mmCIF file of C-alpha atoms in Angstrom:
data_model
loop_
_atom_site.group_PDB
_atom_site.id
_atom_site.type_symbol
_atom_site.label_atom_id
_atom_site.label_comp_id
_atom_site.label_asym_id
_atom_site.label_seq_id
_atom_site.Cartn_x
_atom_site.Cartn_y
_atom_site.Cartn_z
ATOM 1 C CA UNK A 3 103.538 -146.731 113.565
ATOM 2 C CA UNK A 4 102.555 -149.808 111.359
ATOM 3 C CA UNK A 5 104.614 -152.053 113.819
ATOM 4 C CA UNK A 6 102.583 -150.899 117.004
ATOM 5 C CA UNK A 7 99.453 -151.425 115.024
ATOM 6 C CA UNK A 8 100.199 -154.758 113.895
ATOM 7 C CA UNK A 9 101.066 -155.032 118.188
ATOM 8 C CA UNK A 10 98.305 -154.217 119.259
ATOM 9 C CA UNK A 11 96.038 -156.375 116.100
ATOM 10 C CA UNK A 12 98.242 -159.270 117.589
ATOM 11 C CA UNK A 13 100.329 -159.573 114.031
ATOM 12 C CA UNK A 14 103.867 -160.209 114.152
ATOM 13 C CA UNK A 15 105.691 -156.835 113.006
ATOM 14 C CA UNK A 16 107.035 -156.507 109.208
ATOM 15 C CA UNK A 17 110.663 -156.953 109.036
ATOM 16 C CA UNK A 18 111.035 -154.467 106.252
ATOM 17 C CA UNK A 19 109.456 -151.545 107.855
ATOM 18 C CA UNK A 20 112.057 -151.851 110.979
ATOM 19 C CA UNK A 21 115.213 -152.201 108.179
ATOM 20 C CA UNK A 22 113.332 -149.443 106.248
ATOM 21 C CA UNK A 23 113.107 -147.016 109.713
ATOM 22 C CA UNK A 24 116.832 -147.733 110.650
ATOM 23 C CA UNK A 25 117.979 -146.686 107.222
ATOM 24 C CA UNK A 26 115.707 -143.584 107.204
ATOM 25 C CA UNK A 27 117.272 -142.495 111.231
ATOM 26 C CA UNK A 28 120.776 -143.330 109.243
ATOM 27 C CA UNK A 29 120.405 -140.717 106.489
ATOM 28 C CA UNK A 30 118.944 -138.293 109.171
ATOM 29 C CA UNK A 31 122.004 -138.924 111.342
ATOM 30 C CA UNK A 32 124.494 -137.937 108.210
ATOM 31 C CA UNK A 33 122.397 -134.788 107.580
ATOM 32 C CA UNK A 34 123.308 -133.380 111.450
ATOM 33 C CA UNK A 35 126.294 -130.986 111.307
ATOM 34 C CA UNK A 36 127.827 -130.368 114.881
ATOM 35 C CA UNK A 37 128.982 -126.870 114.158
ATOM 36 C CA UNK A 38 125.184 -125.195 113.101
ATOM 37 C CA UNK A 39 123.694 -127.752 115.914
ATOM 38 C CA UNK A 40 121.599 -128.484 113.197
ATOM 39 C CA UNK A 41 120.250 -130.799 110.320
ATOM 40 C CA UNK A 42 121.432 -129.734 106.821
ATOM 41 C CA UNK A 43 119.979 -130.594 103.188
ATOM 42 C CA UNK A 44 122.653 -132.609 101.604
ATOM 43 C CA UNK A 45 123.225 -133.829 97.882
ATOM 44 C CA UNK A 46 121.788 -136.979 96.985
ATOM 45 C CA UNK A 47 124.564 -138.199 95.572
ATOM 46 C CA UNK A 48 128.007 -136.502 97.442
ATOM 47 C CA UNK A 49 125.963 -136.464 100.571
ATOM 48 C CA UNK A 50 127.719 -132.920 100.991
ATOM 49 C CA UNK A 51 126.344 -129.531 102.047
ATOM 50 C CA UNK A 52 127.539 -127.117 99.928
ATOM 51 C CA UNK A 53 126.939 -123.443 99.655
ATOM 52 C CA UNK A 54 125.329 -122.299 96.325
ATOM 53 C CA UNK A 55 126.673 -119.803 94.408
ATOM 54 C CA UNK A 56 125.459 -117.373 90.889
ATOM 55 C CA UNK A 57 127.423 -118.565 87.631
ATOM 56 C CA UNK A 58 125.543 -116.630 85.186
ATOM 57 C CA UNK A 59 122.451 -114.416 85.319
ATOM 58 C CA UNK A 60 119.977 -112.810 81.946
ATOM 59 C CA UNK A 61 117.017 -112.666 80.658
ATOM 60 C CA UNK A 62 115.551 -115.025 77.921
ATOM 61 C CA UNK A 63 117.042 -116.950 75.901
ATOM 62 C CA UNK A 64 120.479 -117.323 77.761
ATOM 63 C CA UNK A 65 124.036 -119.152 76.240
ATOM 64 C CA UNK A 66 127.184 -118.669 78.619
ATOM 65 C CA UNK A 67 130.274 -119.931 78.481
ATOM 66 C CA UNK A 68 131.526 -120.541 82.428
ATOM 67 C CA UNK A 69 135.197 -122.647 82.305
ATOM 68 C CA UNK A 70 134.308 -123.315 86.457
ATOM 69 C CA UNK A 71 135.411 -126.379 88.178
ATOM 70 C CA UNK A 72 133.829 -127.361 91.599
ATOM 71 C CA UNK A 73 135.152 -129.246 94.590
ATOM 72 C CA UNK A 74 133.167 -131.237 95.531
ATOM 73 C CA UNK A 75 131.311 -131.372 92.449
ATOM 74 C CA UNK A 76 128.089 -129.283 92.595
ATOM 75 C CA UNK A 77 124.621 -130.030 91.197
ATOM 76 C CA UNK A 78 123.812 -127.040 88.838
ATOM 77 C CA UNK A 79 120.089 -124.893 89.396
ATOM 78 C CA UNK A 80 118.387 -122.866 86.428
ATOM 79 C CA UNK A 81 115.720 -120.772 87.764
ATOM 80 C CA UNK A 82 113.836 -118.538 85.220
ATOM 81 C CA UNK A 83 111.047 -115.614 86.915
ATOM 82 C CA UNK A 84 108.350 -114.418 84.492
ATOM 83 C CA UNK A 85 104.768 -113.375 84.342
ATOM 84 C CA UNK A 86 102.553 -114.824 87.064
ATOM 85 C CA UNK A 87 101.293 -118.470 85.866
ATOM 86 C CA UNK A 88 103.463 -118.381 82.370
ATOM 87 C CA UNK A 89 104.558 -122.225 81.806
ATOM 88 C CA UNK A 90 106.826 -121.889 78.500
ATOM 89 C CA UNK A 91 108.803 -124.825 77.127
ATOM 90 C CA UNK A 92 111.821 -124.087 78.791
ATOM 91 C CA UNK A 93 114.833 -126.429 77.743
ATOM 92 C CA UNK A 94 118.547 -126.018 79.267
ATOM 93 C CA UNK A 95 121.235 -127.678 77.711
ATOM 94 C CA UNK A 96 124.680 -128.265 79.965
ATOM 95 C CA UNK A 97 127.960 -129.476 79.060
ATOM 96 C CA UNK A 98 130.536 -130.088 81.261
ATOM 97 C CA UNK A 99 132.694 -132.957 83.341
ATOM 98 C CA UNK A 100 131.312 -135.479 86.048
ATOM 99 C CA UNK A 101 132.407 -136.397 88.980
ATOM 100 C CA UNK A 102 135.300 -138.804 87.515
ATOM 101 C CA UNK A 103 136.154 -136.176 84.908
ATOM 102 C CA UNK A 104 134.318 -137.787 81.770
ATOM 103 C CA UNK A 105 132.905 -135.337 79.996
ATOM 104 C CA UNK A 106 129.271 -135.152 79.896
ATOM 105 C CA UNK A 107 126.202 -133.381 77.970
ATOM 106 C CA UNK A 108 123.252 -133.295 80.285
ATOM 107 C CA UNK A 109 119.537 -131.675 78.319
ATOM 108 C CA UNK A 110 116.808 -130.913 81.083
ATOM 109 C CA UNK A 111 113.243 -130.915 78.848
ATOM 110 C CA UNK A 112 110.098 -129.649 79.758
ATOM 111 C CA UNK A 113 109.737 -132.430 82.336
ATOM 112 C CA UNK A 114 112.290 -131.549 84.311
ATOM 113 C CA UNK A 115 111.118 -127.873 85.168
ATOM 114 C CA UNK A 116 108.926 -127.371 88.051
ATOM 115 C CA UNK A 117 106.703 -124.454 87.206
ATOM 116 C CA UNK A 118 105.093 -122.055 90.077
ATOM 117 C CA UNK A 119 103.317 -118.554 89.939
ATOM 118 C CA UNK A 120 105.572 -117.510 86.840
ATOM 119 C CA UNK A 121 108.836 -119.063 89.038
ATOM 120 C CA UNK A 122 110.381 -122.292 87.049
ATOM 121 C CA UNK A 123 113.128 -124.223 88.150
ATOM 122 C CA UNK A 124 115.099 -126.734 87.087
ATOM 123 C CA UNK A 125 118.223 -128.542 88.485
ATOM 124 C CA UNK A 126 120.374 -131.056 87.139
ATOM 125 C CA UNK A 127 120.318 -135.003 87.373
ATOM 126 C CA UNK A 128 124.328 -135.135 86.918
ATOM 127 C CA UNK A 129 127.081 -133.501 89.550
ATOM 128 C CA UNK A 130 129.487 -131.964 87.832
ATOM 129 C CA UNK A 131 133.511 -131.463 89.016
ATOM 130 C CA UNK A 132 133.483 -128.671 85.939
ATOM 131 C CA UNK A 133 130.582 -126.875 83.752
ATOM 132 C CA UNK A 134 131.676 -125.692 80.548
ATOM 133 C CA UNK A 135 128.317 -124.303 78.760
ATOM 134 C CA UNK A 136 125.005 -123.809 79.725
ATOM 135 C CA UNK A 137 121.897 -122.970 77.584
ATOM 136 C CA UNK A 138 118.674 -121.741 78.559
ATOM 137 C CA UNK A 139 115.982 -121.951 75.312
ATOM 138 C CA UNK A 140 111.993 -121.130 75.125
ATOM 139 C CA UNK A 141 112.124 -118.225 77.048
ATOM 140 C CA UNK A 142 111.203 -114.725 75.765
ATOM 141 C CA UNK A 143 112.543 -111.450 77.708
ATOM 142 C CA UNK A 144 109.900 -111.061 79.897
ATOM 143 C CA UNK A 145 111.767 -113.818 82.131
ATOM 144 C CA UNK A 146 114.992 -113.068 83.982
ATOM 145 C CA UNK A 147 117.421 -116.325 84.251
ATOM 146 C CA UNK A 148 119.502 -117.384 86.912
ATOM 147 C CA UNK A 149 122.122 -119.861 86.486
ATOM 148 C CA UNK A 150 123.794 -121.285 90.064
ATOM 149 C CA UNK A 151 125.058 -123.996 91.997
ATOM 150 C CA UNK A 152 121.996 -125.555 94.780
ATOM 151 C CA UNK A 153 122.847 -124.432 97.898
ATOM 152 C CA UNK A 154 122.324 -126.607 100.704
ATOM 153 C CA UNK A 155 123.278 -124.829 103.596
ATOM 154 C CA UNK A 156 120.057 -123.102 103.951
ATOM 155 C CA UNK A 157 117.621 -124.203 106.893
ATOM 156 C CA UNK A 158 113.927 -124.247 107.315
ATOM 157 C CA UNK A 159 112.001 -125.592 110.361
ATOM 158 C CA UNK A 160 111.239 -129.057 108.769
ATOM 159 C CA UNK A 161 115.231 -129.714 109.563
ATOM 160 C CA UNK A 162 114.132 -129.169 113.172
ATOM 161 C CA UNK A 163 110.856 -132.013 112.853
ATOM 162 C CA UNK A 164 113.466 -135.081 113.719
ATOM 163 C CA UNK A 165 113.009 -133.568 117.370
ATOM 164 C CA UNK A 166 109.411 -134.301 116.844
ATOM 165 C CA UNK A 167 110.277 -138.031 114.965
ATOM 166 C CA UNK A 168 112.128 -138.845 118.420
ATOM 167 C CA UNK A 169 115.172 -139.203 116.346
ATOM 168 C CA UNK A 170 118.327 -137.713 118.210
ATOM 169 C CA UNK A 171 119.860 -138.690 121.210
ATOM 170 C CA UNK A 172 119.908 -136.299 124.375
ATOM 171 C CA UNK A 173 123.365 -134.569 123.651
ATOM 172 C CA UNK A 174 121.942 -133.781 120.258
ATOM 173 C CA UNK A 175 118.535 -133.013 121.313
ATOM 174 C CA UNK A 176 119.607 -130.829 123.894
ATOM 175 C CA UNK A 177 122.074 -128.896 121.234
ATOM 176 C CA UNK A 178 119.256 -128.762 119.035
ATOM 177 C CA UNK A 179 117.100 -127.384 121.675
ATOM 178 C CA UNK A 180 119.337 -124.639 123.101
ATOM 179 C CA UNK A 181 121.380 -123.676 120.615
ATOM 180 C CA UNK A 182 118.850 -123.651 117.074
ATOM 181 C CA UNK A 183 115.617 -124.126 118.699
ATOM 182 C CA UNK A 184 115.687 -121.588 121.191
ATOM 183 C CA UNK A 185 117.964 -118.771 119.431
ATOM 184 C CA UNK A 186 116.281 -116.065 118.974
ATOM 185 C CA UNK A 187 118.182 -114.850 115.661
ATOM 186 C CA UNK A 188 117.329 -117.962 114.293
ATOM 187 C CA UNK A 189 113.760 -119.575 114.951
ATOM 188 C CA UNK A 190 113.138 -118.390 119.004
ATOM 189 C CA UNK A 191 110.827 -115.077 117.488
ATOM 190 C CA UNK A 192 108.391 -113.343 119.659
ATOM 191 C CA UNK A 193 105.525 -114.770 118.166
ATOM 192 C CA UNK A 194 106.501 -118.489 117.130
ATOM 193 C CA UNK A 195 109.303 -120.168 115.019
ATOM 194 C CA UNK A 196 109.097 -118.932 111.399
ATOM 195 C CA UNK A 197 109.504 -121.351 108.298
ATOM 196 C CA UNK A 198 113.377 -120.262 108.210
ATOM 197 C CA UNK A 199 116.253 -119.081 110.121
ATOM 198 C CA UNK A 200 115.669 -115.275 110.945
ATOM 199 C CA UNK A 201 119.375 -115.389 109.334
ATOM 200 C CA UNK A 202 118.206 -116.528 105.908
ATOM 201 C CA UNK A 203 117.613 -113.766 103.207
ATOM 202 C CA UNK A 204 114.608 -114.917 102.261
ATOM 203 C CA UNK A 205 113.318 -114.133 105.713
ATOM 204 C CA UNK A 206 110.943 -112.036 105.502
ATOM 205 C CA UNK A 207 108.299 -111.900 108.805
ATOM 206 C CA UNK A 208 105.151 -110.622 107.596
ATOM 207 C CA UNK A 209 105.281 -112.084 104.019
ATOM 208 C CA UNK A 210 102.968 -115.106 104.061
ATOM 209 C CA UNK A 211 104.056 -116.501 100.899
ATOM 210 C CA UNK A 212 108.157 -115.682 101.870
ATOM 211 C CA UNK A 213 109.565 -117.305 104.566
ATOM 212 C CA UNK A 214 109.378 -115.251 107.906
ATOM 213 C CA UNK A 215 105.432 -116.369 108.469
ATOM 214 C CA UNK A 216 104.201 -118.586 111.522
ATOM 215 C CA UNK A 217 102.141 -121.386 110.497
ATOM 216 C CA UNK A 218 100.806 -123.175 113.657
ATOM 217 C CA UNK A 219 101.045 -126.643 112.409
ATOM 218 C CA UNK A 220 104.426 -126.456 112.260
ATOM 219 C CA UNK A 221 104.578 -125.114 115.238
ATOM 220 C CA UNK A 222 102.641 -127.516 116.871
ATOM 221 C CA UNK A 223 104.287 -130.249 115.731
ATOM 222 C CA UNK A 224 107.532 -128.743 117.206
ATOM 223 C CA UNK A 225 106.165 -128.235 120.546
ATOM 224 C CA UNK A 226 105.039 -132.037 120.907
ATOM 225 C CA UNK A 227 108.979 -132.520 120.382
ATOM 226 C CA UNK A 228 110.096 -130.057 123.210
ATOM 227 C CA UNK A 229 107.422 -132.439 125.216
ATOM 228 C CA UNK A 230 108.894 -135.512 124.269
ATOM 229 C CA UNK A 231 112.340 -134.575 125.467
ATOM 230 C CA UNK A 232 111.345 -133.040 128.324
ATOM 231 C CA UNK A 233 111.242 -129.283 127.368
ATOM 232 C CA UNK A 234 107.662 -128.683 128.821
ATOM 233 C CA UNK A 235 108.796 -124.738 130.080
ATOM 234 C CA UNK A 236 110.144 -124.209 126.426
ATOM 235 C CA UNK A 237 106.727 -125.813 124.830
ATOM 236 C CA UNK A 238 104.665 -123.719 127.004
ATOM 237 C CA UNK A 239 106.553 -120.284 126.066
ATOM 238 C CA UNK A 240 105.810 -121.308 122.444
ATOM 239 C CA UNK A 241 102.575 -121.709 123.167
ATOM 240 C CA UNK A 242 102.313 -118.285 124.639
ATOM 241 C CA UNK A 243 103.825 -116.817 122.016
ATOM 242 C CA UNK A 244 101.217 -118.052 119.487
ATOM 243 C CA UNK A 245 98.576 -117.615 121.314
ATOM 244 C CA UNK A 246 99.596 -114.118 121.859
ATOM 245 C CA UNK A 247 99.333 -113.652 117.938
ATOM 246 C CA UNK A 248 96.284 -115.665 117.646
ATOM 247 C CA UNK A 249 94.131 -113.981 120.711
ATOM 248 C CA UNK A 250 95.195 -110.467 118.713
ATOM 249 C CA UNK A 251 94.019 -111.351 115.658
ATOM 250 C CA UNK A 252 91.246 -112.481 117.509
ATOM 251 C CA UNK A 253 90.439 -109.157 119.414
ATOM 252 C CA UNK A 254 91.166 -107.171 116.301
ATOM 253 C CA UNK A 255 89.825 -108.784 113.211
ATOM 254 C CA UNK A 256 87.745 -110.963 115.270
ATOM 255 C CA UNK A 257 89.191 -114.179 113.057
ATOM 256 C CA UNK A 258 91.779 -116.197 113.121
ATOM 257 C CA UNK A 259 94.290 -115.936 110.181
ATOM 258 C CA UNK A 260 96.333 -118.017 107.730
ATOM 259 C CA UNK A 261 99.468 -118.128 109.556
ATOM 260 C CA UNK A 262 100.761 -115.145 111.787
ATOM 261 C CA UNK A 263 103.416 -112.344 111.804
ATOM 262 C CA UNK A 264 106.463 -113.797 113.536
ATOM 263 C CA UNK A 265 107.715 -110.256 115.098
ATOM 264 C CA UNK A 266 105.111 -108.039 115.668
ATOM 265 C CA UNK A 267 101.030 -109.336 116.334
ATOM 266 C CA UNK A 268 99.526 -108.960 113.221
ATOM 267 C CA UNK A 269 97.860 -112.063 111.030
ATOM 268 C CA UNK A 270 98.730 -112.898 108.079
ATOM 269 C CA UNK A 271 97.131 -114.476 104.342
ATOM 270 C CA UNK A 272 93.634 -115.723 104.205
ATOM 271 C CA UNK A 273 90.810 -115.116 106.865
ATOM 272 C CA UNK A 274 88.749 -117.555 108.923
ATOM 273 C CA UNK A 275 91.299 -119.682 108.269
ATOM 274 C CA UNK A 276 90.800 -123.608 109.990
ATOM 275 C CA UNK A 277 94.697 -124.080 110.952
ATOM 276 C CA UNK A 278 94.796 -120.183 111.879
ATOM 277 C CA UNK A 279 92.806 -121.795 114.816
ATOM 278 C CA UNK A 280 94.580 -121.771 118.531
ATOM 279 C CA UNK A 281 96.210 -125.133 118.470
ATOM 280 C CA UNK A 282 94.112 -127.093 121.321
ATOM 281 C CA UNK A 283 95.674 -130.582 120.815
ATOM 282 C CA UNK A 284 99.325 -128.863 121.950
ATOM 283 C CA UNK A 285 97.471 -126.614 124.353
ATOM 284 C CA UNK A 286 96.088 -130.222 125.975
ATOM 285 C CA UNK A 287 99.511 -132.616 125.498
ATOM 286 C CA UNK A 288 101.337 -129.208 127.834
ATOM 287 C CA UNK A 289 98.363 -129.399 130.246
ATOM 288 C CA UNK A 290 98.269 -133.191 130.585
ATOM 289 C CA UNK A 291 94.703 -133.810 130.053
ATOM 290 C CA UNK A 292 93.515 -136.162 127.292
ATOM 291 C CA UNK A 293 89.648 -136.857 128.140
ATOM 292 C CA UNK A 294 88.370 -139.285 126.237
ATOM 293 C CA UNK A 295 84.701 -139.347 127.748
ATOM 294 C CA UNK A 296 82.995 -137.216 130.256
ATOM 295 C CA UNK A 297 83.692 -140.244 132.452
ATOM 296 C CA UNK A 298 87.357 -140.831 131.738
ATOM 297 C CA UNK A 299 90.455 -138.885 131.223
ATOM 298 C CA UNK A 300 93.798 -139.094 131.367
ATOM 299 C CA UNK A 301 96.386 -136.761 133.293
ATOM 300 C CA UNK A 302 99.511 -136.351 133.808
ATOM 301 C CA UNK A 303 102.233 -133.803 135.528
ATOM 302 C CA UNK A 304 101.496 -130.541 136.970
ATOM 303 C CA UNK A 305 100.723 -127.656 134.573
ATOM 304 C CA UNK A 306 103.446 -125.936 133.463
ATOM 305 C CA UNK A 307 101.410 -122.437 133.266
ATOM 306 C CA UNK A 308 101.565 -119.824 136.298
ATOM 307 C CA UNK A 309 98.140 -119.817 136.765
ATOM 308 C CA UNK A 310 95.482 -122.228 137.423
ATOM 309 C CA UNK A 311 93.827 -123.711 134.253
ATOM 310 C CA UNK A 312 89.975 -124.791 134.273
ATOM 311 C CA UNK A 313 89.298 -126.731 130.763
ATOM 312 C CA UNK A 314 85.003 -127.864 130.363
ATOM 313 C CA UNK A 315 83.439 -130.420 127.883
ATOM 314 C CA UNK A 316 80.122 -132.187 127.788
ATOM 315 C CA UNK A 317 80.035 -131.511 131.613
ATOM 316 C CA UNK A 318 83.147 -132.591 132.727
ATOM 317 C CA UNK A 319 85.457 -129.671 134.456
ATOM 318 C CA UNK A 320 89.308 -130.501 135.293
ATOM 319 C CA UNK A 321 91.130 -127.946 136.883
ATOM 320 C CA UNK A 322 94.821 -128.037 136.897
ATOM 321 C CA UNK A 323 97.944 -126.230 139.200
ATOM 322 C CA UNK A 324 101.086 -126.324 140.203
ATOM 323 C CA UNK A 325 100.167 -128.882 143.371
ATOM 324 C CA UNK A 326 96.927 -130.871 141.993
ATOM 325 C CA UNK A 327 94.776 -131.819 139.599
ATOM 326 C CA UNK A 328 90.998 -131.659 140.273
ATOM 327 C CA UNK A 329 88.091 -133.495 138.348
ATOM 328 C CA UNK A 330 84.502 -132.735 138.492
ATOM 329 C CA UNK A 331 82.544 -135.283 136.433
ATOM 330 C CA UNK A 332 78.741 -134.708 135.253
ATOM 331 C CA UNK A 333 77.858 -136.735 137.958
ATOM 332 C CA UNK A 334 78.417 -134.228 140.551
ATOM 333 C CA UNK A 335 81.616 -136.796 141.563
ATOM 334 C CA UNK A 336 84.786 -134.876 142.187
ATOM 335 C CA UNK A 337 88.167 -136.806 142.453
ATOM 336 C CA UNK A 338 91.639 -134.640 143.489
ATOM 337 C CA UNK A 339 94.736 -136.064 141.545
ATOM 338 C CA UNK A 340 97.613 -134.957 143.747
ATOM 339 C CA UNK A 341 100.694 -136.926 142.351
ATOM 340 C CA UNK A 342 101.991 -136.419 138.978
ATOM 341 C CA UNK A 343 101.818 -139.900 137.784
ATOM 342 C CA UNK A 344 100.105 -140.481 134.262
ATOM 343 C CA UNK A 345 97.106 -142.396 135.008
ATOM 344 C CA UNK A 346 93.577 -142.595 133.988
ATOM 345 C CA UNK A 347 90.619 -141.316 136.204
ATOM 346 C CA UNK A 348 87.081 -142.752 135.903
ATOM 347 C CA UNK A 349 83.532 -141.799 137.218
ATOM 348 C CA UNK A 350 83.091 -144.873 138.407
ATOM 349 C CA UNK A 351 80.095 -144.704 140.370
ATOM 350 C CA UNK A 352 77.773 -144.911 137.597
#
């Protein structure tokens, strides 16, 4: 985006932000897996996706001896729950073997523990081929401890945003699509894509602060994508779906919600909520409108809805079908846009 700015300023584009793009669609392109048509978390280090699994669970103060060797090596999680908003001085001591076999003493201080609503989490800097001894300190028994390995096999719909970034190919696009995209176990739900696979066990579809809730500006951002690749019937059904959440919520509460229940019409988290709000800039980029004055707008396509759509501002109407597009300016001027071509229209006459 820098580059097309500099373009259009008439600078000469930064070197550095091309090299820095390529290597960022690089990573992206070792974090698809074919099998889950799908991109995966990996490890920073052994770029691998590895399934997580429990070593040790208690409460408080916590010292287990675990003898467990890993292949590939695994990056160890400590995750302690407790009283809503507690932030103790958690410490956790491991000792164990890296990844060449060297054995290794890794402390994780107060630094290195991410604290949220009572929920603290730490994970390790080091991978380790074997874990000998783990320590959990500064924690009374109000807080129950879990020790495991981070599992990165888990999906959320930010692993589906390259489609928005324009970064796979067709194949992969289209596998994307039609296989993760538009599964309805997974993220095709009757009222929008929740923030995880439907398959996840955190999924949970009316929770706003789990995982199962729709939040339109995700959502939004994932129907531009199904535009850009040419999935305009597929953008429009997610729009429906929304909007069918939204316009209940609407009728009902008369306001539009925090995010929305992803199987059943029902709102969910805060009221009058601002990006609760039916998402207009999708709604527009489906249509093919984009006015930019009363005098000029752009169109494009026919509309992909089955009925005829009629959108008004500052005295301009356009009215979109399936054959034509049809423009009414403030002047009283009406123009009839019959091919699909993207081009701009202008009141000219005044």
């Amino acid at each position: 985006s820098l580059n097309r700015i500099a373009e259009a300023l008439g600078q000469p584009a930064d070197p550095a932000l091309a090299q820095r793009a390529a290597l960022l669609k690089s990573a992206l392109d070792q974090m698809w897996r074919d099998e889950t048509a799908s991109y995966h978390y990996m490890d920073r280090d052994s770029h691998a996706v590895t399934p997580g699994e429990v070593l040790a669970e208690g409460r408080g103060h916590l010292a287990v001896d675990l003898s467990r060797r890993f292949a590939p090596p695994a990056r160890l999680r400590v995750k302690a729950i407790g009283p809503r908003g507690a932030r103790p001085e958690m410490g956790v001591a491991l000792s164990g073997r890296g990844r060449r076999g060297r054995h290794r003493v890794e402390t994780l201080k107060r630094s290195h523990v991410a604290w949220y609503f009572g929920v603290g989490t730490a994970v390790s800097e080091k991978l380790y081929s074997e874990i000998d001894r783990v320590e959990v300190t500064g924690l009374t028994d109000e807080f129950a401890v879990t020790v495991a390995t981070v599992d990165t096999t888990r999906q959320d719909q930010t692993l589906l945003l390259p489609l928005w970034a324009g970064v796979p190919d067709a194949a992969r696009a289209e596998a994307l699509v039609r296989r993760t995209i538009l599964d309805p176990e997974r993220y095709w739900r009757p009222y929008g894509a929740p923030k995880c696979s439907a398959q996840d066990p955190a999924y949970r579809p009316d929770n706003r602060d789990g995982a199962g809730g729709v939040w339109l500006m995700w959502n939004t951002l994932l129907g531009e994508g199904l535009i850009d690749y040419g999935y305009r019937a597929e953008a429009a059904e997610l729009l429906g779906r929304l909007m069918a959440a939204v316009l209940h919520t609407l009728r009902t509460e008369k306001c539009f919600r925090e995010a929305y229940n992803a199987d059943r019409p029902e709102g969910l988290g805060d009221k009058d909520y601002v990006w609760g709000v039916a998402p207009v800039a999708l709604f527009l980029r489906l249509l093919g409108v984009r006015p930019v004055s009363p005098r000029r707008v752009w169109v494009e396509g026919r509309s992909p809805f089955p009925w005829p759509v009629t959108v008004r501002w500052k005295g301009l109407e356009v009215r979109k079908d399936s054959v034509a597009t049809t423009l009414t300016f403030p002047s009283g001027r009406e123009v009839v846009v019959s091919e699909p071509t993207p081009q701009w229209v202008e009141d000219a006459d005044v």
